[in-house]
Short mmCIF file of C-alpha atoms in Angstrom, two decimals:
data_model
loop_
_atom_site.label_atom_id
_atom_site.label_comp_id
_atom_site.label_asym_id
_atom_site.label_seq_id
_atom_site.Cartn_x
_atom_site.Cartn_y
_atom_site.Cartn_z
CA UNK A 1 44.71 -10.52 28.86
CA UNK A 2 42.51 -10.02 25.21
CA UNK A 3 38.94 -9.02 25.95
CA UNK A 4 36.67 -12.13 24.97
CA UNK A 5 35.28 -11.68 21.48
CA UNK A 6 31.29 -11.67 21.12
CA UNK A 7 31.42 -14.79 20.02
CA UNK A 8 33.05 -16.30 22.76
CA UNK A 9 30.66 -14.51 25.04
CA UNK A 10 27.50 -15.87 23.38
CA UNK A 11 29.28 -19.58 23.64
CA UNK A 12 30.10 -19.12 27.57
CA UNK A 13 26.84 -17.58 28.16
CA UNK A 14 24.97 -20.60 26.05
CA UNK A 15 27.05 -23.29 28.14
CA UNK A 16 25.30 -21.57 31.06
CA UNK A 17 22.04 -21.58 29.81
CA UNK A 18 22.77 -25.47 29.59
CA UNK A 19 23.63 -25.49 33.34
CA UNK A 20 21.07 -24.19 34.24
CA UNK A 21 18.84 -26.89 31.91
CA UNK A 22 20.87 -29.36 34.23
CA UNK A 23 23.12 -30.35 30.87
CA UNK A 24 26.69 -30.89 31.86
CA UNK A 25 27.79 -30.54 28.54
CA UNK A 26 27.09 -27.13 29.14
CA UNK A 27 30.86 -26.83 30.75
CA UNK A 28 32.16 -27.76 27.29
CA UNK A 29 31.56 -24.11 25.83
CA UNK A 30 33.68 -22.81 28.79
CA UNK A 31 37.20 -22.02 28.51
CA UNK A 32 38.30 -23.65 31.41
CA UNK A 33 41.70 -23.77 30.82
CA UNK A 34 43.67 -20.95 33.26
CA UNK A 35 43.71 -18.18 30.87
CA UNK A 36 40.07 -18.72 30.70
CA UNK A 37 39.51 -18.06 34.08
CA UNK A 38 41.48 -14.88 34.27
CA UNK A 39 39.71 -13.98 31.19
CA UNK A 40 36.05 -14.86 32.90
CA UNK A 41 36.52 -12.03 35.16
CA UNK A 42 35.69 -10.08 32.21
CA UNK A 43 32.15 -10.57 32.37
CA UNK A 44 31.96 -8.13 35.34
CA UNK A 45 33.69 -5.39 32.90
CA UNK A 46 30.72 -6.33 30.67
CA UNK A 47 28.23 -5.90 33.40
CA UNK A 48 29.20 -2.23 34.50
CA UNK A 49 26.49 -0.71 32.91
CA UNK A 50 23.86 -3.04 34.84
CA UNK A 51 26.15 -2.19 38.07
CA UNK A 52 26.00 1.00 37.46
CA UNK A 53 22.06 0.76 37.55
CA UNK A 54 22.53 -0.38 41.13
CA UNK A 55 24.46 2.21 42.31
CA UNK A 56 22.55 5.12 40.92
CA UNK A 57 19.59 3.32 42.48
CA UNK A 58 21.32 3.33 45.44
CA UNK A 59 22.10 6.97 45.41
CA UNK A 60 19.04 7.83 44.93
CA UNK A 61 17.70 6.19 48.22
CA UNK A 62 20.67 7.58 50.19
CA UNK A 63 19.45 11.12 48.41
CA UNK A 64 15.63 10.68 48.90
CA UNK A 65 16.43 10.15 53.33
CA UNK A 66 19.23 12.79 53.18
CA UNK A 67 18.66 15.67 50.80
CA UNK A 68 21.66 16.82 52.23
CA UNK A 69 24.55 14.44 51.53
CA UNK A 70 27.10 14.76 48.80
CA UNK A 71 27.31 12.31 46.83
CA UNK A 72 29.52 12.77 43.78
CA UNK A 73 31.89 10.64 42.41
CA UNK A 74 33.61 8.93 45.28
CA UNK A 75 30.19 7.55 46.05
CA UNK A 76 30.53 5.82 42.85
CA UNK A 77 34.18 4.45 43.46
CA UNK A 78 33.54 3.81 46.95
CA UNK A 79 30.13 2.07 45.82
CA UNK A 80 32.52 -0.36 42.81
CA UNK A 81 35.47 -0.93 45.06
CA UNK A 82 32.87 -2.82 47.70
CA UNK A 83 31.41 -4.94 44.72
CA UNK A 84 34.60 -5.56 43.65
CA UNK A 85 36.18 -6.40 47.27
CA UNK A 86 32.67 -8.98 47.83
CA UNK A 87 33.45 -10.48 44.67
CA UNK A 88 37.17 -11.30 45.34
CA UNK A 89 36.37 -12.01 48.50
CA UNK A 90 33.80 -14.62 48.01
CA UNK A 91 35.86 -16.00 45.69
CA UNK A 92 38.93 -16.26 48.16
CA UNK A 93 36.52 -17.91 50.64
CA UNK A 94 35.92 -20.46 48.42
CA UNK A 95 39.59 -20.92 47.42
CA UNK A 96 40.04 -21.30 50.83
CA UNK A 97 37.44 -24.02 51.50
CA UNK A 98 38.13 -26.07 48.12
CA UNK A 99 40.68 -28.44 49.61
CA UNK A 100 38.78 -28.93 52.78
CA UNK A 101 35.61 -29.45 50.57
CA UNK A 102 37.12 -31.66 48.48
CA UNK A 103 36.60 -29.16 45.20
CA UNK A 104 40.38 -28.23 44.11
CA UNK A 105 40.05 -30.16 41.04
CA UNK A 106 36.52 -28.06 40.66
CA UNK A 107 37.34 -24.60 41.68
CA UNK A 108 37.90 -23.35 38.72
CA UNK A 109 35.03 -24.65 36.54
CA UNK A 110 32.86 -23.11 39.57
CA UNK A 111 34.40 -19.51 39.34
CA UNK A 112 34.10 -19.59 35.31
CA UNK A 113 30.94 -20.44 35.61
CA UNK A 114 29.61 -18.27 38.08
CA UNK A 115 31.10 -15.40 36.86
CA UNK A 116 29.66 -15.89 33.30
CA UNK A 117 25.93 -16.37 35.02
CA UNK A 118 26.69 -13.14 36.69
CA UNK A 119 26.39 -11.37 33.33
CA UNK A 120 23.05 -12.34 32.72
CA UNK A 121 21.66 -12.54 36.00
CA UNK A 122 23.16 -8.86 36.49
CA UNK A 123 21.23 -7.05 33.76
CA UNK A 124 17.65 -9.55 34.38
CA UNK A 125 18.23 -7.34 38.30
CA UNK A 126 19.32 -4.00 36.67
CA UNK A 127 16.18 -3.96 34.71
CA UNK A 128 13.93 -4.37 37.60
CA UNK A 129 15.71 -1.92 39.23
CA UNK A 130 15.31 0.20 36.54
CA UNK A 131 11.48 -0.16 36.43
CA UNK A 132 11.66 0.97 40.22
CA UNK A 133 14.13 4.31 39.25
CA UNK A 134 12.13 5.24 36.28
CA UNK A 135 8.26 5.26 37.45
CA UNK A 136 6.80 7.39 39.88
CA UNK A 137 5.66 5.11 42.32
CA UNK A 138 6.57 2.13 41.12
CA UNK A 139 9.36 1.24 44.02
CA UNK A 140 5.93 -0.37 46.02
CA UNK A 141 5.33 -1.98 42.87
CA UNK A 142 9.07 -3.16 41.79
CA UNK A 143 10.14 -4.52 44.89
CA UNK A 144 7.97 -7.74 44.67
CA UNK A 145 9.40 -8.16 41.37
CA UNK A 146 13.09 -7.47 42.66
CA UNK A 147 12.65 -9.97 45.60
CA UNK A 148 11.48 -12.91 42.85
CA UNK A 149 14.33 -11.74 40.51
CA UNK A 150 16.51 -12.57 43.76
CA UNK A 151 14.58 -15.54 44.63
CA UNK A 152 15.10 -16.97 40.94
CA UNK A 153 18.95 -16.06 40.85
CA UNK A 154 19.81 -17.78 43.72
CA UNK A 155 18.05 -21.06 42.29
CA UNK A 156 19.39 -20.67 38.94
CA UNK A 157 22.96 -20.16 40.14
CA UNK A 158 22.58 -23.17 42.81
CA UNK A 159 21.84 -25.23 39.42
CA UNK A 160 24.95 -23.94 37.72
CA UNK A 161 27.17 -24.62 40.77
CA UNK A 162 24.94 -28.29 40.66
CA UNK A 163 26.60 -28.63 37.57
CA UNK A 164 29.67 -27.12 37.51
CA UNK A 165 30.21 -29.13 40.88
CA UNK A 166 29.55 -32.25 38.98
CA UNK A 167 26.12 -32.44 40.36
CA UNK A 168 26.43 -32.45 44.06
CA UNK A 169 23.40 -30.30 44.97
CA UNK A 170 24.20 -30.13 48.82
CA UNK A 171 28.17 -28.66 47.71
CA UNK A 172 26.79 -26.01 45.83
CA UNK A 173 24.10 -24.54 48.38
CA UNK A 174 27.49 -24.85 50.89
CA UNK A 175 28.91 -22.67 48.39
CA UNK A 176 26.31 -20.78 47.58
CA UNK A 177 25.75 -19.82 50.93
CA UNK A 178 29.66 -19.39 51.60
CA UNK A 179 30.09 -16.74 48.66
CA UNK A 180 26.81 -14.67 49.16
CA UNK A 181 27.55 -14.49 52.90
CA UNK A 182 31.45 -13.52 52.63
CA UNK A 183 29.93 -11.20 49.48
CA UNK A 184 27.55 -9.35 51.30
CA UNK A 185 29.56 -9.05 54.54
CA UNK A 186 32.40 -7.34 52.50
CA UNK A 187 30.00 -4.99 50.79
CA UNK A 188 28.36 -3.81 53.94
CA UNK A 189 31.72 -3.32 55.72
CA UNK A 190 33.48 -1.13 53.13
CA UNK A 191 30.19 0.88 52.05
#
C-alpha cells in the first residue's frame, strides 16, 4: 500500500474541512474507492508524532504519582498497541452495526473520513497538551483549554459523520457515541 503523497493529503484533509462547513462535496476529494480506505489508515502513521505527545504526557503523570515506576519503552508500545486496539475496535463496532443501521453502503465514506479528521484534530489536542508538558504550572491552566479542544472535536467530527452519513445528524451521534465508547473501553482495558 503507497504512502499518500502530500498532495493527496492536503486534498483529503480540504474535503474535511468542507464537512465540517456542512458541504457534501467535501466527500469528492476523498478516495473512497477500497484502496483508499486501506490507504486512509495512513493518517494515524502521520499523526505519531502528535500521539506520541500524549503518551509522554501520560508518562509523565504516571511519573509525577509514582517516582518509582519504570517506565521505559514497553510503556510506549504498551501505550500505541491500546490506541491502536480502540481504533480497530471502534471501527469493528461500527462494521458490526452498519447493516443493522442501515449504513453498509456508507461505512466506508464514514471510516475515510474520520480517519482523515483524526489527523488534524490529533495535533489541534497534542498542542494543548504540549502547552500543559512544557510550562511550569500551566496543567491548572491547560486543562480548560484541553476539555474545549475535546468539546470542539466531538462537534466537529459529529458534522463530518453528518456528512459523510449523508446528513442524518441523529446516525452520526449513534456512531459517534458507538466508536468513542468501544474506543475508550479498549484503551482502558489493555493500558
Amino acid at each position: 500500500m503507497t504512502i499518500p503523497s502530500l498532495n493527496e493529503v492536503a486534498a483529503y484533509l480540504t474535503g474535511v474541512v468542507k464537512m465540517v462547513r456542512g458541504e457534501t462535496e467535501g466527500l469528492n476529494y476523498l478516495d473512497l474507492s477500497w484502496r483508499g480506505f486501506w490507504r486512509s489508515f495512513w493518517a494515524f502513521a502521520f499523526s505519531l508524532p502528535a500521539y506520541g505527545v500524549f503518551w509522554m504526557s501520560e508518562r509523565n503523570s504516571l511519573l509525577a504519582s509514582s517516582p518509582d515506576i519504570e517506565l521505559g519503552a514497553g510503556f510506549f508500545l504498551r501505550a500505541a498497541v491500546s490506541d491502536v486496539a480502540g481504533v480497530i475496535a471502534a471501527i469493528c463496532a461500527v462494521a458490526i452495526a452498519a447493516r443493522p443501521l442501515g449504513i453498509s453502503d456508507r461505512f466506508v465514506q464514514w471510516v475515510v473520513a474520520g480517519n482523515w479528521l483524526s489527523l488534524p484534530l490529533s495535533y489541534a489536542t497534542a498542542a494543548v497538551t504540549l502547552v500543559s508538558l512544557g510550562a511550569v504550572g500551566s496543567q491548572g491552566a491547560a486543562a480548560p483549554l484541553l476539555l474545549i479542544v475535546v468539546l470542539v472535536s466531538l462537534v466537529i467530527t459529529w458534522r463530518v459523520y453528518r456528512v459523510a452519513l449523508d446528513g442524518d445528524g441523529l446516525l452520526a451521534l449513534i456512531l459517534l457515541v458507538i466508536s468513542e465508547f468501544v474506543f475508550v473501553l479498549v484503551s482502558l482495558v489493555i493500558s
